[in-house]
Amino acid sequence: MHNIDIDLVEMTLDVMKYAINRITNTSPSLGDIKKEEELFALVGETITPEGIGGEKAFELFRDVLVKSTVPIDHPRHLAFVPASPTRAAVMFDLVTSASSIHGAYWMEGAGGIFCENQAMKWLVSLTGMPAGAFGVFTSGGTAANLSAMVTARENWRKKPDNCNKKGLIITSSGAHSSIKAMAKVIDADVHLVETDGAMTRIALQEQINSMDIDKRERLFAIVATGGTTNAGIIDDLQGIAAVCEKEELWFHVDAAYGGGALVADSVRHLFNGIEKADSITIDPHKWLFSPYDCGAILYKEPALALEAHSQEGSYLDIFKDEGASGFNPADYQIQLTRRLRGMPLWFSLATHGTEKYKWAVERGIELANKAGELIEGRSELSLVRPPSLSCVLFRREGWNAQQYKEWTYRNHRDGIALVTPTLWKAEGDYQTVLRFCFINPDTTEEDIRVILDTLGEP
Ligand SMILES: Cc1ncc(COP(=O)(O)O)c(C=O)c1O
């Protein structure tokens, strides 16, 4: 199966043809998600002792299986946090795979890690973190948040008094689900600052002041959000930084979604204070147009991450030898063997230049504001709050949760759009509302109108 023969040549041509067709298709079908048994009925058993052959397997994928997935880069896919990788980045993802580079240690991955580090330097420069700050690419925001929490916790446990204590983190009720999930992984407790908007300095300080001595001694980190997933809200990063400094707490900013907007002049000031963070999560696979999967964790003092994450083993000693010296990404996050997942971002940045990134992110913000105007112009619709970053929350007057759900399914089934409902707390109660999140610069005002028109139906 490692032979180079005519079958391989044919498969290569099939794959390249598919890849070119896919990345030049600006409006792929929104996908028809089938049950597993339905898919099995269509394709049958694909893993057999003799193999079904590359031609057949590829045909099943191209003609059946991929049609049961949702293309996240569809211009009317506005659910969750969509994605819109550049074509340069997607093509270089193929190159990254073809190059078979081990991305853990400089000794094996030097040239590829160099590429990643160039992209990382740019990311760090967007944050304004001080000289010496640096980071690594991770599989996503969850892994980046976990890597930061482990670093923060290990740093806190350097004090012998903290060694046997269960850690505690404060974050806001608007923080992403991965914060609670990753706190479970490190067996830390989480306290929430309840807020409908941004977590403020005052609310955070009150929460800390209200803790009993045991809890206060277990508190080691504050996680602020630089763009909540639900509504694009940015916490008071300046104020929270000041509290962290005063209380000697680790300051982490989860900007997995919003971090791309650091490049946008129109909203950059909203992130003031982020430069004081001890660690920052930014996901290039969200708003920096990278293919999955590509997250990033940035540290003010990378040496602390190295102390927390560097793995020891006689088989690894050679990588740390003087002769092999260089930047070792494995030392700064939870993963050892790793794909050089920052390379597609590097290639796309090198190809297009950073100004195009600025334009493409500003376009997402512009689309959100435009959607806000269009919603306000329709009597059956109302904004829940002004658009924030590229998120828009709005209501269809008179609809209940079931009607929103049916509308989502109907629009998906009809191939019009994928827009999903979410919950928003208003007057003490959670209400079902609709949410747009714009990422794809190819989305048009007409796309927004097409979607809004479907809400006018009874
Ligand atoms: C603010 C925030 N943090 C973390 C995550 C988790 O990122 P990932 O899905 O890449 O693990 C998300 C995902 O949407 C997010 O919006």
CSV table of C-alpha atoms and ligand atoms in Angstrom, one decimal:
chain,number,residue,atom,x,y,z
A,1,MET,CA,0.0,0.0,0.0
A,2,HIS,CA,3.0,2.3,0.0
A,3,ASN,CA,3.7,1.6,-3.7
A,4,ILE,CA,3.8,4.3,-6.4
A,5,ASP,CA,1.7,2.9,-9.2
A,6,ILE,CA,-1.1,3.9,-11.6
A,7,ASP,CA,-3.7,3.6,-8.9
A,8,LEU,CA,-1.9,6.2,-6.9
A,9,VAL,CA,-1.7,8.5,-9.9
A,10,GLU,CA,-5.4,8.2,-10.5
A,11,MET,CA,-6.3,8.7,-6.9
A,12,THR,CA,-4.1,11.8,-6.7
A,13,LEU,CA,-5.8,13.3,-9.8
A,14,ASP,CA,-9.2,12.5,-8.2
A,15,VAL,CA,-8.3,14.1,-5.0
A,16,MET,CA,-6.8,17.3,-6.6
A,17,LYS,CA,-9.8,17.6,-8.9
A,18,TYR,CA,-12.1,17.3,-5.9
A,19,ALA,CA,-10.1,19.8,-3.9
A,20,ILE,CA,-10.1,22.4,-6.7
A,21,ASN,CA,-13.8,22.0,-7.3
A,22,ARG,CA,-14.6,22.3,-3.6
A,23,ILE,CA,-12.6,25.4,-2.9
A,24,THR,CA,-13.9,27.2,-6.0
A,25,ASN,CA,-17.5,26.4,-5.2
A,26,THR,CA,-18.8,29.5,-3.6
A,27,SER,CA,-22.2,28.2,-2.7
A,28,PRO,CA,-22.1,24.5,-1.9
A,29,SER,CA,-25.3,22.7,-0.8
A,30,LEU,CA,-26.0,23.2,2.9
A,31,GLY,CA,-25.9,19.4,3.4
A,32,ASP,CA,-28.5,16.8,4.2
A,33,ILE,CA,-27.6,15.2,7.6
A,34,LYS,CA,-28.7,11.6,7.6
A,35,LYS,CA,-28.9,9.0,10.4
A,36,GLU,CA,-26.0,6.6,10.6
A,37,GLU,CA,-28.2,3.7,9.5
A,38,GLU,CA,-29.3,5.6,6.4
A,39,LEU,CA,-25.7,6.3,5.5
A,40,PHE,CA,-24.8,2.7,6.1
A,41,ALA,CA,-27.6,1.6,3.8
A,42,LEU,CA,-26.2,3.9,1.1
A,43,VAL,CA,-22.5,3.0,1.3
A,44,GLY,CA,-22.4,-0.4,3.0
A,45,GLU,CA,-19.3,-1.8,4.8
A,46,THR,CA,-16.2,0.1,3.7
A,47,ILE,CA,-13.6,-1.6,5.7
A,48,THR,CA,-13.0,-5.1,4.5
A,49,PRO,CA,-10.0,-7.5,4.6
A,50,GLU,CA,-9.1,-6.9,0.9
A,51,GLY,CA,-10.1,-3.2,0.8
A,52,ILE,CA,-12.7,-1.7,-1.6
A,53,GLY,CA,-10.2,0.3,-3.6
A,54,GLY,CA,-9.4,4.0,-3.6
A,55,GLU,CA,-11.6,4.7,-6.5
A,56,LYS,CA,-14.7,3.2,-4.8
A,57,ALA,CA,-13.9,4.7,-1.4
A,58,PHE,CA,-13.4,8.1,-2.9
A,59,GLU,CA,-16.6,7.9,-4.9
A,60,LEU,CA,-18.6,7.0,-1.8
A,61,PHE,CA,-17.1,10.0,0.0
A,62,ARG,CA,-17.7,12.4,-2.8
A,63,ASP,CA,-21.1,11.2,-3.9
A,64,VAL,CA,-22.7,10.3,-0.6
A,65,LEU,CA,-20.9,11.0,2.6
A,66,VAL,CA,-19.7,14.5,2.2
A,67,LYS,CA,-23.2,15.5,1.1
A,68,SER,CA,-24.2,14.6,4.7
A,69,THR,CA,-22.1,17.3,6.2
A,70,VAL,CA,-22.6,21.0,6.5
A,71,PRO,CA,-20.0,23.2,4.7
A,72,ILE,CA,-19.1,25.6,7.5
A,73,ASP,CA,-17.9,28.2,4.9
A,74,HIS,CA,-21.3,28.5,3.2
A,75,PRO,CA,-22.1,32.2,3.1
A,76,ARG,CA,-25.5,31.6,4.8
A,77,HIS,CA,-24.1,29.4,7.5
A,78,LEU,CA,-24.3,31.9,10.3
A,79,ALA,CA,-24.7,29.4,13.2
A,80,PHE,CA,-22.3,28.7,16.1
A,81,VAL,CA,-19.0,30.3,15.1
A,82,PRO,CA,-18.7,29.5,11.4
A,83,ALA,CA,-15.4,29.5,9.5
A,84,SER,CA,-14.2,30.7,6.2
A,85,PRO,CA,-10.6,29.4,5.5
A,86,THR,CA,-8.8,31.2,2.7
A,87,ARG,CA,-8.2,29.1,-0.4
A,88,ALA,CA,-4.4,29.6,0.1
A,89,ALA,CA,-4.7,28.2,3.6
A,90,VAL,CA,-6.8,25.2,2.5
A,91,MET,CA,-4.3,24.4,-0.3
A,92,PHE,CA,-1.4,24.7,2.2
A,93,ASP,CA,-3.2,22.3,4.5
A,94,LEU,CA,-2.8,19.7,1.8
A,95,VAL,CA,0.9,20.6,1.6
A,96,THR,CA,1.2,20.4,5.4
A,97,SER,CA,-0.2,16.8,5.3
A,98,ALA,CA,2.0,15.9,2.2
A,99,SER,CA,5.1,17.1,3.9
A,100,SER,CA,4.9,14.7,6.9
A,101,ILE,CA,6.6,16.9,9.4
A,102,HIS,CA,6.6,16.1,13.1
A,103,GLY,CA,5.8,19.5,14.8
A,104,ALA,CA,6.8,18.8,18.4
A,105,TYR,CA,10.5,19.5,18.4
A,106,TRP,CA,12.8,21.9,16.4
A,107,MET,CA,15.2,19.0,15.8
A,108,GLU,CA,12.7,17.5,13.4
A,109,GLY,CA,10.4,20.3,12.4
A,110,ALA,CA,12.7,23.4,12.2
A,111,GLY,CA,11.6,24.8,8.8
A,112,GLY,CA,7.9,24.2,9.6
A,113,ILE,CA,8.1,25.5,13.1
A,114,PHE,CA,9.8,28.6,11.7
A,115,CYS,CA,6.7,29.2,9.6
A,116,GLU,CA,4.4,28.8,12.6
A,117,ASN,CA,6.6,31.1,14.6
A,118,GLN,CA,6.4,33.9,12.0
A,119,ALA,CA,2.6,33.7,12.2
A,120,MET,CA,2.8,33.6,16.0
A,121,LYS,CA,4.9,36.7,16.1
A,122,TRP,CA,2.1,38.5,14.2
A,123,LEU,CA,-0.5,37.2,16.6
A,124,VAL,CA,1.5,38.4,19.6
A,125,SER,CA,2.0,41.8,18.0
A,126,LEU,CA,-1.8,42.2,17.7
A,127,THR,CA,-2.2,41.7,21.4
A,128,GLY,CA,0.4,44.3,22.5
A,129,MET,CA,1.8,41.8,25.0
A,130,PRO,CA,5.3,42.8,26.2
A,131,ALA,CA,8.6,41.7,24.7
A,132,GLY,CA,9.3,38.0,25.4
A,133,ALA,CA,5.7,37.0,25.1
A,134,PHE,CA,5.1,34.1,22.7
A,135,GLY,CA,2.9,31.1,22.1
A,136,VAL,CA,2.1,27.9,20.1
A,137,PHE,CA,-0.7,26.6,18.0
A,138,THR,CA,-3.1,24.1,19.5
A,139,SER,CA,-5.9,22.0,18.2
A,140,GLY,CA,-8.4,24.7,19.2
A,141,GLY,CA,-9.7,27.0,21.9
A,142,THR,CA,-10.5,24.2,24.3
A,143,ALA,CA,-6.9,22.8,24.2
A,144,ALA,CA,-5.5,26.4,24.4
A,145,ASN,CA,-7.7,27.2,27.5
A,146,LEU,CA,-6.6,23.9,29.1
A,147,SER,CA,-2.9,24.6,28.4
A,148,ALA,CA,-3.2,28.0,30.0
A,149,MET,CA,-5.1,26.6,33.1
A,150,VAL,CA,-2.4,24.0,33.6
A,151,THR,CA,0.3,26.6,33.4
A,152,ALA,CA,-1.5,28.9,35.8
A,153,ARG,CA,-2.2,26.1,38.3
A,154,GLU,CA,1.4,24.8,38.2
A,155,ASN,CA,2.7,28.3,38.7
A,156,TRP,CA,0.4,28.7,41.7
A,157,ARG,CA,1.4,25.4,43.2
A,158,LYS,CA,5.0,26.4,43.2
A,159,LYS,CA,4.1,27.8,46.7
A,160,PRO,CA,4.4,24.8,49.0
A,161,ASP,CA,1.2,25.9,50.8
A,162,ASN,CA,-0.8,25.4,47.6
A,163,CYS,CA,0.4,21.9,46.8
A,164,ASN,CA,-2.5,20.0,48.3
A,165,LYS,CA,-5.2,22.5,47.6
A,166,LYS,CA,-7.9,22.2,45.0
A,167,GLY,CA,-7.7,25.2,42.8
A,168,LEU,CA,-10.5,27.6,42.0
A,169,ILE,CA,-11.1,29.8,39.0
A,170,ILE,CA,-13.5,32.8,38.6
A,171,THR,CA,-15.0,33.5,35.2
A,172,SER,CA,-18.3,35.0,34.0
A,173,SER,CA,-21.6,33.3,33.2
A,174,GLY,CA,-21.0,34.4,29.6
A,175,ALA,CA,-17.7,32.4,29.4
A,176,HIS,CA,-17.5,29.5,26.9
A,177,SER,CA,-18.5,26.0,28.0
A,178,SER,CA,-14.9,24.8,27.6
A,179,ILE,CA,-13.8,26.8,30.7
A,180,LYS,CA,-16.0,24.7,33.0
A,181,ALA,CA,-15.1,21.5,31.0
A,182,MET,CA,-11.4,22.1,31.3
A,183,ALA,CA,-11.6,23.1,34.9
A,184,LYS,CA,-13.0,19.6,35.4
A,185,VAL,CA,-10.0,18.1,33.7
A,186,ILE,CA,-7.7,19.8,36.1
A,187,ASP,CA,-10.0,19.2,39.0
A,188,ALA,CA,-10.5,22.8,39.8
A,189,ASP,CA,-13.7,24.5,41.0
A,190,VAL,CA,-15.3,27.4,39.0
A,191,HIS,CA,-17.2,30.3,40.4
A,192,LEU,CA,-19.3,32.4,38.0
A,193,VAL,CA,-19.8,36.1,38.1
A,194,GLU,CA,-23.4,36.3,36.9
A,195,THR,CA,-23.8,39.0,34.3
A,196,ASP,CA,-26.0,39.8,31.3
A,197,GLY,CA,-23.2,41.8,29.7
A,198,ALA,CA,-19.5,42.2,30.3
A,199,MET,CA,-17.8,41.1,33.5
A,200,THR,CA,-16.8,44.3,35.2
A,201,ARG,CA,-14.0,45.1,37.6
A,202,ILE,CA,-16.5,45.9,40.3
A,203,ALA,CA,-18.5,42.6,39.9
A,204,LEU,CA,-15.3,40.6,40.0
A,205,GLN,CA,-13.9,42.4,43.0
A,206,GLU,CA,-17.2,41.9,44.9
A,207,GLN,CA,-17.1,38.2,44.1
A,208,ILE,CA,-13.5,37.9,45.4
A,209,ASN,CA,-14.4,40.0,48.5
A,210,SER,CA,-17.4,37.7,49.3
A,211,MET,CA,-15.2,34.6,49.4
A,212,ASP,CA,-14.4,32.9,52.7
A,213,ILE,CA,-10.8,32.4,53.5
A,214,ASP,CA,-10.6,28.8,52.2
A,215,LYS,CA,-12.0,29.7,48.8
A,216,ARG,CA,-9.9,32.9,48.6
A,217,GLU,CA,-6.8,30.8,49.2
A,218,ARG,CA,-7.8,28.3,46.5
A,219,LEU,CA,-8.4,31.0,43.9
A,220,PHE,CA,-5.6,31.1,41.4
A,221,ALA,CA,-6.9,32.5,38.1
A,222,ILE,CA,-9.5,34.7,36.5
A,223,VAL,CA,-10.7,33.9,33.0
A,224,ALA,CA,-12.1,36.9,31.1
A,225,THR,CA,-13.7,36.6,27.7
A,226,GLY,CA,-12.6,38.6,24.7
A,227,GLY,CA,-15.8,38.1,22.7
A,228,THR,CA,-18.4,35.8,24.2
A,229,THR,CA,-19.6,33.0,21.9
A,230,ASN,CA,-23.3,33.8,22.4
A,231,ALA,CA,-23.2,37.6,21.9
A,232,GLY,CA,-19.7,38.9,21.1
A,233,ILE,CA,-19.4,40.7,24.5
A,234,ILE,CA,-15.9,41.7,25.6
A,235,ASP,CA,-15.3,41.8,29.4
A,236,ASP,CA,-13.7,44.9,31.0
A,237,LEU,CA,-10.2,43.6,30.3
A,238,GLN,CA,-8.6,46.8,31.7
A,239,GLY,CA,-10.4,46.6,35.0
A,240,ILE,CA,-10.0,42.8,35.3
A,241,ALA,CA,-6.3,43.2,34.7
A,242,ALA,CA,-6.1,45.7,37.6
A,243,VAL,CA,-7.9,43.3,39.9
A,244,CYS,CA,-5.6,40.4,38.9
A,245,GLU,CA,-2.6,42.5,39.6
A,246,LYS,CA,-3.8,43.7,43.0
A,247,GLU,CA,-4.9,40.2,44.1
A,248,GLU,CA,-1.9,38.4,42.5
A,249,LEU,CA,-4.0,36.2,40.3
A,250,TRP,CA,-3.3,34.7,36.9
A,251,PHE,CA,-5.2,36.7,34.2
A,252,HIS,CA,-6.3,34.6,31.2
A,253,VAL,CA,-8.3,36.0,28.3
A,254,ASP,CA,-10.3,33.6,26.2
A,255,ALA,CA,-10.4,35.4,22.9
A,256,ALA,CA,-10.9,32.2,20.9
A,257,TYR,CA,-13.7,33.7,18.8
A,258,GLY,CA,-13.1,37.5,19.3
A,259,GLY,CA,-9.3,37.4,19.0
A,260,GLY,CA,-9.4,37.8,15.3
A,261,ALA,CA,-11.0,41.3,15.8
A,262,LEU,CA,-7.7,42.5,17.4
A,263,VAL,CA,-6.7,43.3,13.8
A,264,ALA,CA,-9.8,45.5,13.2
A,265,ASP,CA,-9.2,49.2,13.9
A,266,SER,CA,-12.9,49.8,14.4
A,267,VAL,CA,-13.1,47.6,17.6
A,268,ARG,CA,-9.5,47.3,18.7
A,269,HIS,CA,-10.0,49.7,21.6
A,270,LEU,CA,-12.6,47.4,23.2
A,271,PHE,CA,-9.8,44.9,23.9
A,272,ASN,CA,-7.6,47.4,25.8
A,273,GLY,CA,-6.1,45.6,28.8
A,274,ILE,CA,-5.6,42.4,26.9
A,275,GLU,CA,-1.9,43.3,26.7
A,276,LYS,CA,-1.7,42.7,30.5
A,277,ALA,CA,-2.9,39.1,30.3
A,278,ASP,CA,-0.7,36.2,31.5
A,279,SER,CA,-2.2,34.1,28.7
A,280,ILE,CA,-4.5,34.5,25.8
A,281,THR,CA,-6.5,32.1,23.6
A,282,ILE,CA,-7.0,33.0,20.0
A,283,ASP,CA,-8.5,30.6,17.4
A,284,PRO,CA,-7.2,31.2,13.9
A,285,HIS,CA,-9.8,28.5,12.8
A,286,LYS,CA,-12.5,30.9,13.8
A,287,TRP,CA,-11.9,34.5,12.7
A,288,LEU,CA,-8.5,34.3,11.1
A,289,PHE,CA,-9.6,32.2,8.2
A,290,SER,CA,-7.6,29.0,8.9
A,291,PRO,CA,-8.8,25.5,8.2
A,292,TYR,CA,-9.6,23.2,11.2
A,293,ASP,CA,-8.0,22.7,13.4
A,294,CYS,CA,-6.0,25.6,14.5
A,295,GLY,CA,-6.1,27.3,17.9
A,296,ALA,CA,-3.4,29.3,19.7
A,297,ILE,CA,-2.2,29.9,23.2
A,298,LEU,CA,-0.1,33.0,23.9
A,299,TYR,CA,1.9,33.5,27.2
A,300,LYS,CA,3.4,36.6,28.7
A,301,GLU,CA,6.1,34.4,30.2
A,302,PRO,CA,6.5,31.3,28.0
A,303,ALA,CA,9.1,30.0,30.5
A,304,LEU,CA,6.2,29.3,32.9
A,305,ALA,CA,4.4,27.2,30.3
A,306,LEU,CA,7.6,25.3,29.6
A,307,GLU,CA,7.9,24.4,33.3
A,308,ALA,CA,4.3,23.2,33.3
A,309,HIS,CA,4.2,21.3,30.0
A,310,SER,CA,7.7,20.0,29.1
A,311,GLN,CA,7.7,16.2,29.1
A,312,GLU,CA,10.6,14.1,30.3
A,313,GLY,CA,11.7,10.7,29.0
A,314,SER,CA,15.0,9.2,28.0
A,315,TYR,CA,13.7,8.9,24.4
A,316,LEU,CA,13.1,12.7,24.4
A,317,ASP,CA,16.4,13.8,25.8
A,318,ILE,CA,18.1,14.2,22.4
A,319,PHE,CA,15.5,16.8,21.4
A,320,LYS,CA,16.5,19.0,24.3
A,321,ASP,CA,20.2,18.6,23.6
A,322,GLU,CA,22.3,21.7,22.8
A,323,GLY,CA,22.9,20.4,19.3
A,324,ALA,CA,19.2,20.2,18.6
A,325,SER,CA,18.4,23.5,20.2
A,326,GLY,CA,15.5,25.6,18.9
A,327,PHE,CA,11.9,26.3,19.8
A,328,ASN,CA,10.0,23.1,20.8
A,329,PRO,CA,6.2,23.6,20.5
A,330,ALA,CA,5.6,20.5,22.5
A,331,ASP,CA,7.0,22.2,25.6
A,332,TYR,CA,4.3,24.9,25.8
A,333,GLN,CA,0.9,23.0,25.5
A,334,ILE,CA,-0.7,19.7,26.3
A,335,GLN,CA,0.1,17.8,23.2
A,336,LEU,CA,3.4,16.0,22.3
A,337,THR,CA,3.2,14.7,18.7
A,338,ARG,CA,1.5,17.5,16.7
A,339,ARG,CA,0.6,18.5,13.2
A,340,LEU,CA,2.1,21.9,12.2
A,341,ARG,CA,-1.3,23.3,12.2
A,342,GLY,CA,-0.1,26.9,12.1
A,343,MET,CA,1.5,26.4,8.7
A,344,PRO,CA,-1.7,27.1,6.6
A,345,LEU,CA,-2.2,30.4,8.5
A,346,TRP,CA,1.4,31.3,7.8
A,347,PHE,CA,1.1,30.6,4.1
A,348,SER,CA,-2.1,32.5,3.8
A,349,LEU,CA,-0.7,35.5,5.8
A,350,ALA,CA,2.5,35.4,3.7
A,351,THR,CA,0.5,35.2,0.5
A,352,HIS,CA,-2.1,37.9,1.2
A,353,GLY,CA,-0.4,40.2,3.7
A,354,THR,CA,-1.9,41.3,7.0
A,355,GLU,CA,-3.9,44.2,5.5
A,356,LYS,CA,-6.3,41.8,3.7
A,357,TYR,CA,-6.9,40.1,7.1
A,358,LYS,CA,-7.9,43.5,8.5
A,359,TRP,CA,-10.3,44.0,5.6
A,360,ALA,CA,-11.9,40.6,5.9
A,361,VAL,CA,-12.5,40.9,9.7
A,362,GLU,CA,-13.9,44.4,9.3
A,363,ARG,CA,-16.3,43.0,6.7
A,364,GLY,CA,-17.7,40.6,9.4
A,365,ILE,CA,-18.3,43.5,11.7
A,366,GLU,CA,-19.9,45.5,8.9
A,367,LEU,CA,-22.2,42.6,8.0
A,368,ALA,CA,-23.3,42.4,11.7
A,369,ASN,CA,-24.1,46.1,11.8
A,370,LYS,CA,-25.9,45.9,8.5
A,371,ALA,CA,-28.0,43.0,9.7
A,372,GLY,CA,-28.8,45.1,12.8
A,373,GLU,CA,-30.2,47.8,10.6
A,374,LEU,CA,-32.2,45.4,8.4
A,375,ILE,CA,-33.7,43.8,11.5
A,376,GLU,CA,-34.7,47.2,13.0
A,377,GLY,CA,-36.4,48.0,9.7
A,378,ARG,CA,-38.8,45.1,10.0
A,379,SER,CA,-41.8,45.3,12.3
A,380,GLU,CA,-41.9,41.5,13.1
A,381,LEU,CA,-38.3,41.5,14.2
A,382,SER,CA,-36.4,43.3,17.0
A,383,LEU,CA,-32.8,43.4,18.2
A,384,VAL,CA,-32.2,41.9,21.6
A,385,ARG,CA,-29.1,44.1,22.0
A,386,PRO,CA,-26.9,46.1,19.6
A,387,PRO,CA,-24.7,43.9,17.4
A,388,SER,CA,-21.3,43.2,19.1
A,389,LEU,CA,-18.2,42.2,17.1
A,390,SER,CA,-19.9,40.0,14.5
A,391,CYS,CA,-22.8,38.6,16.6
A,392,VAL,CA,-26.4,39.7,16.3
A,393,LEU,CA,-29.1,38.6,18.6
A,394,PHE,CA,-32.7,39.2,17.6
A,395,ARG,CA,-36.3,38.1,18.1
A,396,ARG,CA,-39.2,37.2,15.9
A,397,GLU,CA,-42.2,38.7,17.7
A,398,GLY,CA,-44.7,36.2,18.9
A,399,TRP,CA,-42.6,33.1,18.4
A,400,ASN,CA,-41.9,30.4,21.0
A,401,ALA,CA,-39.0,28.1,21.3
A,402,GLN,CA,-40.6,25.4,19.1
A,403,GLN,CA,-41.3,27.8,16.3
A,404,TYR,CA,-37.7,29.0,16.3
A,405,LYS,CA,-36.5,25.3,16.1
A,406,GLU,CA,-38.9,24.4,13.3
A,407,TRP,CA,-37.8,27.5,11.4
A,408,THR,CA,-34.1,26.4,11.7
A,409,TYR,CA,-34.8,22.9,10.5
A,410,ARG,CA,-37.0,24.1,7.6
A,411,ASN,CA,-34.4,26.6,6.4
A,412,HIS,CA,-31.7,24.0,6.5
A,413,ARG,CA,-33.9,21.4,4.8
A,414,ASP,CA,-34.8,23.9,2.1
A,415,GLY,CA,-31.1,24.7,1.5
A,416,ILE,CA,-31.6,28.4,2.4
A,417,ALA,CA,-29.5,28.9,5.5
A,418,LEU,CA,-28.2,27.4,8.8
A,419,VAL,CA,-29.1,29.8,11.6
A,420,THR,CA,-29.8,28.4,15.0
A,421,PRO,CA,-31.6,29.8,18.1
A,422,THR,CA,-29.9,30.5,21.4
A,423,LEU,CA,-31.0,31.6,24.9
A,424,TRP,CA,-30.8,35.2,26.2
A,425,LYS,CA,-31.6,36.2,29.7
A,426,ALA,CA,-34.0,39.1,29.8
A,427,GLU,CA,-36.0,40.4,32.8
A,428,GLY,CA,-34.6,37.5,34.9
A,429,ASP,CA,-35.8,34.8,32.4
A,430,TYR,CA,-34.1,32.9,29.6
A,431,GLN,CA,-35.8,33.6,26.3
A,432,THR,CA,-35.2,31.8,23.0
A,433,VAL,CA,-33.8,34.2,20.4
A,434,LEU,CA,-32.1,34.0,17.1
A,435,ARG,CA,-28.4,34.5,16.6
A,436,PHE,CA,-26.2,35.5,13.5
A,437,CYS,CA,-22.5,35.1,13.7
A,438,PHE,CA,-20.6,36.5,10.6
A,439,ILE,CA,-17.2,35.3,9.6
A,440,ASN,CA,-17.3,34.7,5.9
A,441,PRO,CA,-16.5,37.9,4.0
A,442,ASP,CA,-18.3,36.5,0.9
A,443,THR,CA,-21.7,36.8,2.8
A,444,THR,CA,-23.7,39.6,1.2
A,445,GLU,CA,-26.5,41.9,2.3
A,446,GLU,CA,-28.7,40.0,-0.1
A,447,ASP,CA,-27.9,36.8,1.9
A,448,ILE,CA,-29.1,38.5,5.0
A,449,ARG,CA,-32.3,39.7,3.3
A,450,VAL,CA,-33.0,36.2,2.0
A,451,ILE,CA,-32.9,34.8,5.5
A,452,LEU,CA,-34.9,37.6,7.1
A,453,ASP,CA,-37.6,37.2,4.5
A,454,THR,CA,-38.2,33.6,5.7
A,455,LEU,CA,-39.1,35.0,9.1
A,456,GLY,CA,-41.9,37.0,7.7
A,457,GLU,CA,-43.9,33.8,7.1
A,458,PRO,CA,-46.6,32.9,9.5
B,1,LIG,C1,-14.9,32.0,23.5
B,1,LIG,C2,-14.6,30.5,23.1
B,1,LIG,N1,-13.7,29.8,23.8
B,1,LIG,C3,-13.4,28.6,23.5
B,1,LIG,C4,-14.1,27.9,22.4
B,1,LIG,C5,-13.7,26.5,22.1
B,1,LIG,O1,-12.9,26.4,21.0
B,1,LIG,P1,-12.7,25.1,20.2
B,1,LIG,O2,-14.1,24.7,19.7
B,1,LIG,O3,-11.8,25.4,19.1
B,1,LIG,O4,-12.1,24.1,21.1
B,1,LIG,C6,-15.0,28.6,21.7
B,1,LIG,C7,-15.7,27.9,20.6
B,1,LIG,O5,-16.6,28.4,20.0
B,1,LIG,C8,-15.3,30.0,22.0
B,1,LIG,O6,-16.2,30.7,21.3
